[in-house]
Every structure is written in structure tokens, then in C-alpha cells.
Short mmCIF file of C-alpha atoms and ligand atoms in Angstrom, two decimals:
data_model
loop_
_atom_site.label_atom_id
_atom_site.label_comp_id
_atom_site.label_asym_id
_atom_site.label_seq_id
_atom_site.Cartn_x
_atom_site.Cartn_y
_atom_site.Cartn_z
CA UNK A 1 0.00 0.00 0.00
CA UNK A 2 1.10 3.57 -0.74
CA UNK A 3 4.21 2.32 -2.46
CA UNK A 4 4.36 5.34 -4.76
CA UNK A 5 4.48 7.92 -2.00
CA UNK A 6 7.99 9.04 -2.77
CA UNK A 7 8.07 8.37 -6.50
CA UNK A 8 8.37 12.03 -7.46
CA UNK A 9 10.47 14.21 -5.23
CA UNK A 10 11.92 16.84 -7.55
CA UNK A 11 9.64 19.41 -5.87
CA UNK A 12 10.59 18.34 -2.32
CA UNK A 13 8.72 16.33 0.27
CA UNK A 14 5.61 17.00 2.30
CA UNK A 15 4.84 15.62 5.76
CA UNK A 16 1.20 14.62 5.93
CA UNK A 17 -0.18 15.31 9.42
CA UNK A 18 -3.08 13.53 11.11
CA UNK A 19 -5.30 16.49 12.15
CA UNK A 20 -6.74 14.64 15.16
CA UNK A 21 -3.37 13.68 16.68
CA UNK A 22 -0.88 16.06 15.00
CA UNK A 23 1.31 13.00 14.31
CA UNK A 24 3.12 12.67 10.97
CA UNK A 25 1.18 10.12 8.94
CA UNK A 26 3.37 9.86 5.83
CA UNK A 27 5.92 11.68 3.71
CA UNK A 28 4.85 12.40 0.18
CA UNK A 29 7.14 13.40 -2.65
CA UNK A 30 6.19 16.58 -4.48
CA UNK A 31 6.64 16.71 -8.24
CA UNK A 32 8.85 19.29 -9.88
CA UNK A 33 7.92 21.12 -13.09
CA UNK A 34 9.94 18.56 -15.08
CA UNK A 35 8.15 15.66 -13.37
CA UNK A 36 4.76 17.26 -13.94
CA UNK A 37 5.63 17.80 -17.61
CA UNK A 38 6.74 14.17 -17.96
CA UNK A 39 3.41 12.97 -16.48
CA UNK A 40 1.46 15.28 -18.78
CA UNK A 41 3.45 14.01 -21.77
CA UNK A 42 2.66 10.40 -20.79
CA UNK A 43 -1.02 11.29 -20.52
CA UNK A 44 -0.88 12.89 -23.99
CA UNK A 45 0.81 9.78 -25.42
CA UNK A 46 -1.77 7.49 -23.81
CA UNK A 47 -4.71 9.45 -25.24
CA UNK A 48 -4.95 8.06 -28.81
CA UNK A 49 -5.14 4.46 -27.55
CA UNK A 50 -7.57 5.34 -24.74
CA UNK A 51 -10.02 7.21 -26.97
CA UNK A 52 -9.91 4.24 -29.38
CA UNK A 53 -11.02 1.76 -26.69
CA UNK A 54 -14.54 0.68 -27.62
CA UNK A 55 -17.32 2.36 -25.62
CA UNK A 56 -18.41 -0.94 -24.04
CA UNK A 57 -14.85 -1.76 -22.95
CA UNK A 58 -14.34 1.73 -21.56
CA UNK A 59 -17.51 1.24 -19.51
CA UNK A 60 -16.34 -2.20 -18.36
CA UNK A 61 -13.02 -0.77 -17.19
CA UNK A 62 -14.75 1.98 -15.23
CA UNK A 63 -16.95 -0.64 -13.54
CA UNK A 64 -13.88 -2.72 -12.67
CA UNK A 65 -12.33 0.41 -11.13
CA UNK A 66 -15.58 0.99 -9.19
CA UNK A 67 -15.53 -2.61 -7.91
CA UNK A 68 -11.97 -2.20 -6.69
CA UNK A 69 -12.85 1.05 -4.91
CA UNK A 70 -15.73 -0.80 -3.29
CA UNK A 71 -13.47 -3.68 -2.25
CA UNK A 72 -11.08 -1.16 -0.68
CA UNK A 73 -13.76 1.12 0.73
CA UNK A 74 -12.86 0.60 4.37
CA UNK A 75 -9.13 1.02 3.69
CA UNK A 76 -9.76 4.27 1.77
CA UNK A 77 -12.10 5.54 4.49
CA UNK A 78 -9.60 4.81 7.28
CA UNK A 79 -6.88 6.53 5.25
CA UNK A 80 -9.07 9.62 4.90
CA UNK A 81 -9.74 9.69 8.63
CA UNK A 82 -5.99 9.70 9.29
CA UNK A 83 -5.10 12.18 6.55
CA UNK A 84 -8.04 14.61 6.71
CA UNK A 85 -9.65 14.11 10.12
CA UNK A 86 -12.97 13.27 8.50
CA UNK A 87 -15.38 11.28 10.63
CA UNK A 88 -15.31 7.62 9.69
CA UNK A 89 -18.99 7.67 8.68
CA UNK A 90 -18.36 10.60 6.31
CA UNK A 91 -15.20 8.98 4.95
CA UNK A 92 -17.07 5.76 4.17
CA UNK A 93 -19.71 7.80 2.32
CA UNK A 94 -16.94 9.62 0.41
CA UNK A 95 -15.24 6.41 -0.77
CA UNK A 96 -18.68 5.05 -1.67
CA UNK A 97 -19.33 8.21 -3.65
CA UNK A 98 -16.23 7.57 -5.80
CA UNK A 99 -17.53 4.06 -6.51
CA UNK A 100 -21.00 5.38 -7.33
CA UNK A 101 -19.69 8.11 -9.63
CA UNK A 102 -17.59 5.56 -11.52
CA UNK A 103 -20.56 3.23 -11.86
CA UNK A 104 -22.86 6.07 -12.95
CA UNK A 105 -20.47 7.29 -15.66
CA UNK A 106 -19.54 3.76 -16.72
CA UNK A 107 -22.85 3.83 -18.57
CA UNK A 108 -21.88 7.03 -20.37
CA UNK A 109 -19.45 5.87 -23.09
CA UNK A 110 -22.20 3.84 -24.76
CA UNK A 111 -24.65 6.73 -24.44
CA UNK A 112 -22.52 9.58 -25.80
CA UNK A 113 -25.06 9.99 -28.52
CA UNK A 114 -24.80 12.75 -31.11
CA UNK A 115 -27.56 14.24 -33.24
CA UNK A 116 -28.57 13.70 -36.81
CA UNK A 117 -29.90 17.05 -37.98
CA UNK A 118 -32.14 17.33 -41.08
CA UNK A 119 -30.42 19.38 -43.81
CA UNK A 120 -30.60 19.52 -47.60
CA UNK A 121 -28.16 17.61 -49.82
CA UNK A 122 -26.89 14.99 -47.37
CA UNK A 123 -26.83 14.23 -43.70
CA UNK A 124 -25.56 16.25 -40.79
CA UNK A 125 -24.22 14.51 -37.71
CA UNK A 126 -22.74 15.70 -34.43
CA UNK A 127 -20.04 13.85 -32.49
CA UNK A 128 -19.06 14.35 -28.83
CA UNK A 129 -15.27 14.28 -29.16
CA UNK A 130 -12.97 13.98 -26.14
CA UNK A 131 -10.71 16.94 -25.41
CA UNK A 132 -7.38 15.18 -24.77
CA UNK A 133 -5.58 15.53 -21.44
CA UNK A 134 -7.73 16.88 -18.60
CA UNK A 135 -6.00 18.35 -15.53
CA UNK A 136 -7.92 18.07 -12.27
CA UNK A 137 -6.92 20.19 -9.27
CA UNK A 138 -8.47 19.11 -5.97
CA UNK A 139 -8.76 20.97 -2.63
CA UNK A 140 -8.15 19.42 0.82
CA UNK A 141 -11.69 19.47 2.14
CA UNK A 142 -13.19 16.53 0.18
CA UNK A 143 -10.21 14.77 -1.40
CA UNK A 144 -12.03 11.68 -2.69
CA UNK A 145 -15.41 12.88 -3.98
CA UNK A 146 -14.10 16.00 -5.71
CA UNK A 147 -11.41 13.95 -7.45
CA UNK A 148 -14.02 11.42 -8.61
CA UNK A 149 -16.43 14.07 -9.91
CA UNK A 150 -13.64 15.06 -12.29
CA UNK A 151 -11.96 11.80 -13.28
CA UNK A 152 -15.17 9.71 -13.56
CA UNK A 153 -16.83 11.65 -16.39
CA UNK A 154 -13.51 12.79 -17.89
CA UNK A 155 -12.33 9.20 -18.41
CA UNK A 156 -15.78 8.06 -19.53
CA UNK A 157 -15.74 10.69 -22.26
CA UNK A 158 -12.43 9.36 -23.61
CA UNK A 159 -9.96 11.83 -22.07
CA UNK A 160 -6.82 10.96 -20.19
CA UNK A 161 -6.45 12.55 -16.75
CA UNK A 162 -3.68 14.06 -14.65
CA UNK A 163 -4.85 14.79 -11.13
CA UNK A 164 -3.18 16.95 -8.50
CA UNK A 165 -4.42 16.42 -4.95
CA UNK A 166 -4.06 19.18 -2.36
CA UNK A 167 -0.68 19.24 -0.61
CA UNK A 168 -2.34 18.50 2.76
CA UNK A 169 -4.44 15.53 1.63
CA UNK A 170 -2.80 13.42 -1.08
CA UNK A 171 -3.10 9.93 0.43
CA UNK A 172 -6.47 8.71 -0.86
CA UNK A 173 -5.83 10.16 -4.32
CA UNK A 174 -2.52 8.29 -4.52
CA UNK A 175 -4.31 5.09 -3.52
CA UNK A 176 -7.05 5.67 -6.10
CA UNK A 177 -4.34 6.07 -8.76
CA UNK A 178 -2.93 2.67 -7.75
CA UNK A 179 -6.37 1.05 -7.86
CA UNK A 180 -6.92 2.44 -11.37
CA UNK A 181 -3.75 0.70 -12.57
CA UNK A 182 -4.87 -2.49 -10.84
CA UNK A 183 -8.23 -2.21 -12.61
CA UNK A 184 -6.39 -2.34 -15.92
CA UNK A 185 -6.10 1.25 -17.14
CA UNK A 186 -2.96 1.65 -19.19
CA UNK A 187 -0.11 3.71 -17.77
CA UNK A 188 -0.78 7.40 -18.45
CA UNK A 189 -4.58 7.15 -18.72
CA UNK A 190 -5.08 8.28 -15.11
CA UNK A 191 -2.08 9.70 -13.26
CA UNK A 192 -2.02 11.20 -9.78
CA UNK A 193 0.74 13.81 -9.35
CA UNK A 194 1.15 15.14 -5.81
CA UNK A 195 2.73 18.57 -5.83
CA UNK A 196 2.39 22.22 -5.02
CA UNK A 197 -0.39 24.25 -6.57
CA UNK A 198 2.10 26.86 -7.70
CA UNK A 199 4.17 24.15 -9.45
CA UNK A 200 2.03 21.23 -10.66
CA UNK A 201 -1.34 23.04 -10.69
CA UNK A 202 0.23 25.96 -12.51
CA UNK A 203 1.71 23.56 -15.11
CA UNK A 204 -1.78 22.21 -15.84
CA UNK A 205 -2.74 25.76 -16.72
CA UNK A 206 0.38 26.49 -18.77
CA UNK A 207 1.12 23.18 -20.51
CA UNK A 208 -0.42 23.22 -24.00
CA UNK A 209 -1.15 19.47 -23.99
CA UNK A 210 -3.59 19.93 -21.08
CA UNK A 211 -6.77 20.90 -22.92
CA UNK A 212 -8.99 21.46 -19.89
CA UNK A 213 -8.54 22.30 -16.22
CA UNK A 214 -11.13 21.30 -13.64
CA UNK A 215 -10.43 23.30 -10.53
CA UNK A 216 -12.10 23.13 -7.14
CA UNK A 217 -10.79 25.43 -4.47
CA UNK A 218 -10.74 29.02 -3.34
CA UNK A 219 -12.18 31.83 -5.42
CA UNK A 220 -8.84 33.67 -5.46
CA UNK A 221 -6.91 30.72 -6.97
CA UNK A 222 -9.86 30.08 -9.32
CA UNK A 223 -9.52 33.64 -10.61
CA UNK A 224 -5.80 33.09 -11.25
CA UNK A 225 -6.55 29.90 -13.15
CA UNK A 226 -9.18 31.64 -15.25
CA UNK A 227 -6.72 34.40 -16.14
CA UNK A 228 -4.00 31.87 -16.98
CA UNK A 229 -6.34 29.72 -19.05
CA UNK A 230 -7.15 32.70 -21.26
CA UNK A 231 -3.71 32.52 -22.90
CA UNK A 232 -4.60 29.22 -24.61
CA UNK A 233 -8.38 29.66 -24.49
CA UNK A 234 -8.21 26.59 -22.30
CA UNK A 235 -11.49 25.04 -21.17
CA UNK A 236 -12.15 25.38 -17.45
CA UNK A 237 -14.65 24.24 -14.86
CA UNK A 238 -14.41 26.16 -11.59
CA UNK A 239 -16.04 25.05 -8.33
CA UNK A 240 -15.21 27.77 -5.82
CA UNK A 241 -16.26 29.10 -2.45
CA UNK A 242 -19.65 29.58 -0.87
CA UNK A 243 -21.52 31.42 1.87
CA UNK A 244 -24.84 29.70 1.66
CA UNK A 245 -28.05 30.77 3.34
CA UNK A 246 -30.38 28.60 5.40
CA UNK A 247 -33.71 30.47 5.36
CA UNK A 248 -36.18 29.53 8.08
CA UNK A 249 -39.75 30.82 7.71
CA UNK A 250 -42.15 31.06 10.65
CA UNK A 251 -44.55 28.58 9.02
CA UNK A 252 -41.90 25.82 8.86
CA UNK A 253 -41.31 22.88 11.16
CA UNK A 254 -39.11 25.02 13.43
CA UNK A 255 -38.11 22.07 15.62
CA UNK A 256 -36.79 20.16 12.61
CA UNK A 257 -35.17 23.26 11.08
CA UNK A 258 -33.30 23.94 14.35
CA UNK A 259 -32.38 20.30 14.98
CA UNK A 260 -30.86 19.91 11.49
CA UNK A 261 -29.25 23.36 11.12
CA UNK A 262 -25.98 22.31 12.86
CA UNK A 263 -25.56 19.44 10.41
CA UNK A 264 -26.16 21.81 7.48
CA UNK A 265 -23.08 23.81 8.48
CA UNK A 266 -20.84 21.83 10.86
CA UNK A 267 -20.50 18.73 8.69
CA UNK A 268 -16.79 18.20 7.93
CA UNK A 269 -16.15 20.78 10.68
CA UNK A 270 -17.66 23.44 8.43
CA UNK A 271 -14.94 22.91 5.81
CA UNK A 272 -17.59 22.45 3.20
CA UNK A 273 -18.20 24.78 0.27
CA UNK A 274 -21.95 24.08 0.68
CA UNK A 275 -22.00 24.90 4.42
CA UNK A 276 -25.16 26.82 5.31
CA UNK A 277 -23.15 29.32 7.32
CA UNK A 278 -25.71 32.16 7.19
CA UNK A 279 -28.94 31.30 8.97
CA UNK A 280 -31.79 33.72 8.23
CA UNK A 281 -34.76 33.37 10.56
CA UNK A 282 -38.14 35.11 10.23
CA UNK A 283 -38.24 37.73 13.00
CA UNK A 284 -41.34 36.33 14.75
CA UNK A 285 -39.67 32.99 15.49
CA UNK A 286 -36.06 34.22 15.87
CA UNK A 287 -35.90 33.80 19.67
CA UNK A 288 -37.67 30.44 19.58
CA UNK A 289 -35.31 29.20 16.85
CA UNK A 290 -32.21 30.24 18.82
CA UNK A 291 -33.51 28.51 21.98
CA UNK A 292 -33.99 25.31 19.97
CA UNK A 293 -30.66 25.69 18.16
CA UNK A 294 -28.61 25.84 21.37
CA UNK A 295 -29.21 22.25 22.56
CA UNK A 296 -28.88 21.03 18.95
CA UNK A 297 -25.42 22.63 18.66
CA UNK A 298 -24.34 21.34 22.05
CA UNK A 299 -25.49 17.86 21.01
CA UNK A 300 -23.11 17.65 18.04
CA UNK A 301 -20.70 14.83 18.84
CA UNK A 302 -17.24 16.33 18.32
CA UNK A 303 -14.74 13.61 18.98
CA UNK A 304 -12.00 11.36 17.65
CA UNK A 305 -13.11 11.04 14.01
CA UNK A 306 -12.23 7.33 13.98
CA UNK A 307 -15.06 6.64 16.44
CA UNK A 308 -18.18 5.33 14.77
CA UNK A 309 -20.54 7.87 16.34
CA UNK A 310 -18.34 10.95 15.78
CA UNK A 311 -20.31 13.67 13.99
CA UNK A 312 -17.53 16.26 13.72
CA UNK A 313 -13.76 15.97 13.74
CA UNK A 314 -10.93 18.50 13.87
CA UNK A 315 -10.01 21.18 11.36
CA UNK A 316 -7.46 20.24 8.71
CA UNK A 317 -4.51 22.20 10.13
CA UNK A 318 -3.27 24.58 12.80
CA UNK A 319 -3.27 27.30 10.13
CA UNK A 320 -6.93 26.69 9.32
CA UNK A 321 -7.79 26.92 13.02
CA UNK A 322 -6.06 30.31 13.18
CA UNK A 323 -8.04 31.50 10.15
CA UNK A 324 -11.33 30.31 11.66
CA UNK A 325 -10.53 31.80 15.04
CA UNK A 326 -9.74 35.18 13.45
CA UNK A 327 -13.41 35.48 12.45
CA UNK A 328 -14.60 35.02 16.04
CA UNK A 329 -11.94 35.78 18.64
CA UNK A 330 -10.00 38.13 16.38
CA UNK A 331 -13.04 40.17 15.40
CA UNK A 332 -14.63 40.06 18.85
CA UNK A 333 -18.03 39.06 17.53
CA UNK A 334 -20.96 38.20 19.79
CA UNK A 335 -20.83 34.44 20.44
CA UNK A 336 -24.32 33.18 21.33
CA UNK A 337 -23.26 29.66 22.31
CA UNK A 338 -20.83 26.89 21.43
CA UNK A 339 -20.42 23.14 21.53
CA UNK A 340 -17.59 21.17 23.10
CA UNK A 341 -14.30 19.81 21.77
CA UNK A 342 -11.98 17.12 23.09
CA UNK A 343 -8.86 18.26 24.97
CA UNK A 344 -5.30 17.30 24.02
CA UNK A 345 -3.67 17.31 20.64
CA UNK A 346 -5.53 17.89 17.37
CA UNK A 347 -6.72 20.98 15.49
CA UNK A 348 -10.07 21.24 17.27
CA UNK A 349 -12.48 24.14 17.10
CA UNK A 350 -15.92 24.05 18.74
CA UNK A 351 -19.19 24.43 16.83
CA UNK A 352 -19.89 28.12 17.31
CA UNK A 353 -22.99 30.26 16.78
CA UNK A 354 -22.47 34.00 16.41
CA UNK A 355 -24.87 36.92 16.16
CA UNK A 356 -23.53 39.53 13.72
CA UNK A 357 -24.66 43.13 14.07
CA UNK A 358 -25.51 43.46 10.37
CA UNK A 359 -25.06 41.92 6.94
CA UNK A 360 -21.87 43.99 6.62
CA UNK A 361 -19.98 42.03 9.30
CA UNK A 362 -16.99 40.08 8.03
CA UNK A 363 -18.19 36.83 9.63
CA UNK A 364 -21.50 37.19 7.76
CA UNK A 365 -19.96 38.00 4.38
CA UNK A 366 -16.79 35.88 4.10
CA UNK A 367 -16.39 32.14 3.84
CA UNK A 368 -15.03 31.06 7.26
CA UNK A 369 -14.51 27.41 6.25
CA UNK A 370 -14.85 26.22 9.82
CA UNK A 371 -17.62 25.40 12.31
CA UNK A 372 -18.94 28.93 12.70
CA UNK A 373 -22.48 29.92 11.81
CA UNK A 374 -24.06 33.38 11.89
CA UNK A 375 -27.74 33.97 12.58
CA UNK A 376 -29.74 37.07 11.56
CA UNK A 377 -33.48 37.80 11.48
CA UNK A 378 -35.45 38.88 8.38
CA UNK A 379 -38.81 40.60 8.08
CA UNK A 380 -40.61 39.02 5.12
CA UNK A 381 -40.14 36.90 1.98
CA UNK A 382 -38.66 39.74 -0.08
CA UNK A 383 -36.23 40.62 2.71
CA UNK A 384 -35.19 36.95 3.04
CA UNK A 385 -34.43 36.69 -0.68
CA UNK A 386 -32.61 40.04 -0.72
CA UNK A 387 -30.44 39.11 2.28
CA UNK A 388 -29.71 35.63 0.89
CA UNK A 389 -28.62 37.17 -2.43
CA UNK A 390 -26.51 39.88 -0.81
CA UNK A 391 -23.35 37.85 -1.38
CA UNK A 392 -20.79 37.44 -4.15
CA UNK A 393 -21.25 33.68 -3.75
CA UNK A 394 -24.13 31.50 -4.91
CA UNK A 395 -23.41 27.83 -4.38
CA UNK A 396 -26.00 26.25 -2.16
CA UNK A 397 -28.72 26.89 0.39
CA UNK A 398 -31.82 25.65 2.19
CA UNK A 399 -35.37 26.94 2.54
CA UNK A 400 -37.64 25.85 5.38
CA UNK A 401 -41.37 26.43 4.85
CA UNK A 402 -44.58 24.43 4.71
CA UNK A 403 -46.05 26.79 2.10
CA UNK A 404 -45.56 25.25 -1.37
CA UNK A 405 -46.04 28.56 -3.20
CA UNK A 406 -43.45 30.22 -1.01
CA UNK A 407 -41.03 27.31 -1.54
CA UNK A 408 -41.43 27.80 -5.30
CA UNK A 409 -41.04 31.58 -5.19
CA UNK A 410 -38.05 31.60 -2.85
CA UNK A 411 -36.22 28.73 -4.56
CA UNK A 412 -36.58 30.59 -7.87
CA UNK A 413 -35.54 33.87 -6.22
CA UNK A 414 -32.36 32.73 -4.47
CA UNK A 415 -29.29 32.98 -6.72
CA UNK A 416 -27.58 29.64 -6.03
CA UNK A 417 -26.81 26.50 -7.98
CA UNK A 418 -28.03 23.91 -5.45
CA UNK A 419 -31.00 24.49 -3.22
CA UNK A 420 -32.84 22.20 -0.91
CA UNK A 421 -36.32 22.70 0.54
CA UNK A 422 -36.96 21.31 4.04
CA UNK A 423 -33.61 19.49 4.07
CA UNK A 424 -29.92 20.26 3.63
CA UNK A 425 -29.13 17.95 0.77
CA UNK A 426 -26.68 19.33 -1.81
CA UNK A 427 -24.88 16.63 -3.65
CA UNK A 428 -26.12 13.59 -5.50
CA UNK A 429 -23.99 12.06 -8.22
CA UNK A 430 -27.01 11.93 -10.52
CA UNK A 431 -27.89 15.65 -10.28
CA UNK A 432 -25.93 18.72 -11.41
CA UNK A 433 -23.71 20.57 -8.96
CA UNK A 434 -22.09 23.98 -9.29
CA UNK A 435 -22.27 27.65 -8.45
CA UNK A 436 -23.80 30.96 -9.48
CA UNK A 437 -21.77 34.18 -9.39
CA UNK A 438 -18.28 33.83 -7.85
CA UNK A 439 -18.99 30.29 -6.66
CA UNK A 440 -17.88 28.99 -10.02
CA UNK A 441 -18.39 28.28 -13.68
CA UNK A 442 -19.85 25.09 -15.13
CA UNK A 443 -21.56 22.11 -13.55
CA UNK A 444 -20.29 18.75 -12.38
CA UNK A 445 -22.16 15.48 -11.88
CA UNK A 446 -25.58 14.59 -13.22
CA UNK A 447 -26.57 13.52 -16.71
CA UNK A 448 -24.92 16.47 -18.50
CA UNK A 449 -21.42 16.34 -16.99
CA UNK A 450 -19.92 14.78 -20.11
CA UNK A 451 -20.67 17.93 -22.06
CA UNK A 452 -17.93 19.60 -20.01
CA UNK A 453 -15.39 16.96 -21.13
CA UNK A 454 -16.20 16.86 -24.83
CA UNK A 455 -16.34 19.20 -27.82
CA UNK A 456 -19.28 19.04 -30.18
CA UNK A 457 -18.11 18.32 -33.72
CA UNK A 458 -20.57 18.90 -36.54
CA UNK A 459 -20.00 17.03 -39.82
CA UNK A 460 -22.01 17.37 -43.04
CA UNK A 461 -21.84 14.36 -45.41
CA UNK A 462 -22.77 15.32 -48.94
CA UNK A 463 -24.91 12.79 -50.77
CA UNK A 464 -23.41 13.78 -54.12
P1 NAD B 1 -6.96 26.46 -2.64
O1 NAD B 1 -7.57 27.29 -3.70
O2 NAD B 1 -5.91 27.05 -1.81
O3 NAD B 1 -6.33 25.12 -3.25
C1 NAD B 1 -7.09 24.25 -4.06
C2 NAD B 1 -6.14 23.47 -4.95
O4 NAD B 1 -5.52 24.39 -5.85
C3 NAD B 1 -4.99 22.77 -4.21
O5 NAD B 1 -4.74 21.54 -4.82
C4 NAD B 1 -3.84 23.73 -4.43
O6 NAD B 1 -2.57 23.07 -4.38
C5 NAD B 1 -4.11 24.23 -5.81
N1 NAD B 1 -3.48 25.52 -6.14
C6 NAD B 1 -3.09 26.49 -5.29
N2 NAD B 1 -2.52 27.50 -5.98
C7 NAD B 1 -2.56 27.16 -7.28
C8 NAD B 1 -2.14 27.80 -8.49
N3 NAD B 1 -1.56 29.00 -8.47
N4 NAD B 1 -2.35 27.18 -9.66
C9 NAD B 1 -2.97 25.98 -9.70
N5 NAD B 1 -3.37 25.32 -8.60
C10 NAD B 1 -3.18 25.90 -7.40
O7 NAD B 1 -8.20 25.94 -1.79
P2 NAD B 1 -8.20 25.02 -0.53
O8 NAD B 1 -7.79 25.87 0.61
O9 NAD B 1 -7.48 23.76 -0.79
O10 NAD B 1 -9.75 24.62 -0.43
C11 NAD B 1 -10.67 25.41 0.19
C12 NAD B 1 -11.50 26.20 -0.80
O11 NAD B 1 -12.09 25.32 -1.77
C13 NAD B 1 -12.67 26.89 -0.16
O12 NAD B 1 -12.75 28.21 -0.62
C14 NAD B 1 -13.88 26.10 -0.61
O13 NAD B 1 -15.08 26.79 -0.64
C15 NAD B 1 -13.48 25.64 -1.94
N6 NAD B 1 -14.23 24.44 -2.33
C16 NAD B 1 -15.20 24.54 -3.28
C17 NAD B 1 -15.95 23.43 -3.65
C18 NAD B 1 -17.00 23.49 -4.69
O14 NAD B 1 -17.37 22.46 -5.23
N7 NAD B 1 -17.50 24.65 -5.06
C19 NAD B 1 -15.69 22.21 -3.04
C20 NAD B 1 -14.69 22.13 -2.08
C21 NAD B 1 -13.95 23.28 -1.75
#
């Protein structure tokens, strides 16, 4: 296991830390520019043979990969607990999500159907052609699923893939790369290249053989990638930050809304781009909601993420804890109440509920990326929509109401890519996922994801 950890070291080495214990878990070699270029060149060389594999065989290979992920699900999940501090139940879901995405897109090669368009003098046909080498850049918060949302459909569409995990969380990606080889993918079809963003990630943007970059991460790095991609008119998909609203109307099941609100924001210790970190509550039920929210927050089980009943683990790093703390302690905001954390080592931060003074407060406007949620009242439906939309982000959100008309109006009014009414669900592999405004460009997952990994070619065949 993990035999390839130190294969590429031209860019130095990185000590992977277990966030719950602060112990060094592994040393991973970081690729240099030359090593990144060599991997990209191998992916480019592997492309002609990979795109020529028959659609049925491509599907079969993806299913074999999915079966191997399933067979190693527990190993991958345990690895993620140690590398990322994810709770074991989340980590099992994440490994299962990679399997499910592979299975879902294994049906795609045989269904990449073009159109036959009626024209005079012959026939007109469209083809969904693969792009070539696709570079996938993954953040540290969901190392497995975000990788799979890129490589599953990219490979299904006939592209070869180079994937760069985040520096902090490379272990499961490296293991997935090994499993792909074991499944029977030829060398170069799917390559995992651990390395720095400024080195390997930047090469994906600059190297002309990489025809598309799929980036998930911060809005600021996403902007850099978009600027860089312009030089070669390179295709991009960007999945960026979020500051999603959880809107609670007075007519809703307030008990359920309050009981579930912590899980809509504190999952993965709040390091979730879909975290509902702005709770908007209709003024008439604001006090009642807060009184119900307090025991719900204190009931979140923050503990050793390897324990089966853990609901929240530590933050990813000491640095991330400093960033999160700066929004609360640093800014001296009004803390309404907090949950508990274990003592001892680990990058722990308690679930925290704050009451901003206005929508201009930094904690209300910026993505904290930690277990901190802000609560503000609103007056009516129009005010709720206006406050929810008063953000440069637009990724996700929830609406709690028993009024169907209101659910329709508000879900159409909120500017976000993924909304959920009377629940906090965001991500299903069979439905599209992505952001409005500065939360990103393009959509992943769902039935249309292959469009982002293919070019439409139109060919007219003359009958004469
Ligand atoms: P980040 O932007 O710092 O890093 C993301 C990835 O980009 C890493 O692999 C990093 O090495 C790489 N990178 C850094 N600089 C680069 C450069 N100059 N060129 C190319 N690649 C570079 O983000 P992060 O701190 O790892 O992740 C947290 C952020 O990701 C949050 O803002 C969060 O909202 C966002 N996120 C968004 C989604 C989504 O689907 N919308 C999902 C998860 C995380």
C-alpha cells in the first residue's frame, strides 16, 4: 500500500499530518515542473489508444475500477480519517461516492449519442469528441469525492487525466491512482501527481497538452486559473467558495429546522463549500429558533473522528484553526453559544454560533470554512431573498417552509446553484452541482457532466 508515496520528489517532500493527533502520517514526494511535464506528456501519449477503446470496454473498465474502490472502501475511508480528520462515517460515504460516480459514468461511453440534424443535400451529424488531457486540481476538504467528480466523467468521455491532490491531503488520491492501474487502465490514462499548486497546478494551466482544467478550491486561486487559461483559451470548470443561506420561515417545522441546522453547516467541521453558514430566521420565530438551536449545537458529537458515532472531527490544520478563530476571537463578535471539543492534541475548534450586528460584518460575508455559523433575522419573503442574495457567492442553500407557493417563489428567487427545501441535501452524483456568481463556472455530476469533457463536432456528409 502507498508504495508510490515518494516516486516524485523533484519538488521536495511534504509531511502529511493527522489532524486529530498532530502526528506525521506519511511523507509524500512533491513533483517538480519537469516531473509534472513528464506525467502530462505520458497522458498525452496514452490518449490516442484510450479514446480508441470501444465504448463498451471503456464502460467495463470503469466498472472494474468501481468494484476495486468498493473492495477497498474501508481502507480508503480509514486513510481519509488519518489524513483529513474526517469522521469515519463521512469517509465511508466519500469512498462510496467515488464508486457510485464511476458506476454512474460507466454507462456514459455507450450513451454519448450525437444528433442527426435534417439538412438539404446529405446528412448532418454531431459527435461528442474527447478533449485530450484533462487536468484536475483538488482541494483538501473533500479529497475523494471532488477527485471522482472530475476523473469519472472525464475518463468516460475518452480523455486521459492528470490529477493533483491538495498538498495536505494526497493519500487517498494516490491510492485511487494505484487502484486504477490495478483495474487495468494503461499507464498514463489516469495519473495522480502530488505537488504544489504553484508548481504542478500551474503547469496544468500552462502546458499546451492539457486541454482542460477542472479546478475546485478558493475563489482567489480560481480567478488566477481563469486568467492563466485565457492565454490558450483553455477550457475550465471552476467550483469555488460559498456562503450559503439557510432560510427559516415562521410557518416551517421550526423544531426540525433547528435540529438539522448544525448538520447543514458543521459537517466536515464546516470545511464544506456548501455549508449553510448564514442562517436567516423570520423575525417572529427568531428567539424560539435560537432557543432550539442551542441544545442542537451542544449535542453535536465532536470527537476522535475514527469513532463510529463521531459527527464532527478537527479542522485540517493549525493554520486553518487560526483562520477560523480570526473570524470570532480576532473580530470580537458576539458568540451566542458553542459546543464542546476534546482536549489534548488535534486541530479542534468548537461548533460556534455567532450573532452579527448586520449583513456587513466580516463573519457574515466571508467564507469562514470552519464550524462557525451566523444567525440574523429577516422581516418578510422579499427581505429573506434580498439578504440571501446579498453575497458574491451562490453555491448552495436551504429553505424551510410548509407553504408550497413560497417554496417555489423563494427557490426561484435565491441565486444559487443547489437548493434544498426542508432538508440540507446538496450533492447527489445523478444531479448537477455547481455555483452561481463567484462560486464557479460550469456544472459537475448529473446527466450532462460529459458535455464539459467533450467538444461538439458537426459534420455534413454530402450525398453527391
Ligand atoms: P486552494 O484554492 O488554496 O487550493 C485548491 C487546490 O488548488 C490545491 O490543490 C492547491 O494546491 C491548488 N493551487 C493552489 N494555488 C494554485 C495555483 N496557483 N495554480 C494551480 N493550482 C493551485 O483551496 P483550498 O484551501 O485547498 O480549499 C478550500 C476552498 O475550496 C474553499 O474556498 C472552498 O469553498 C473551496 N471548495 C469549493 C468546492 C465546490 O465544489 N465549489 C468544493 C470544495 C472546496
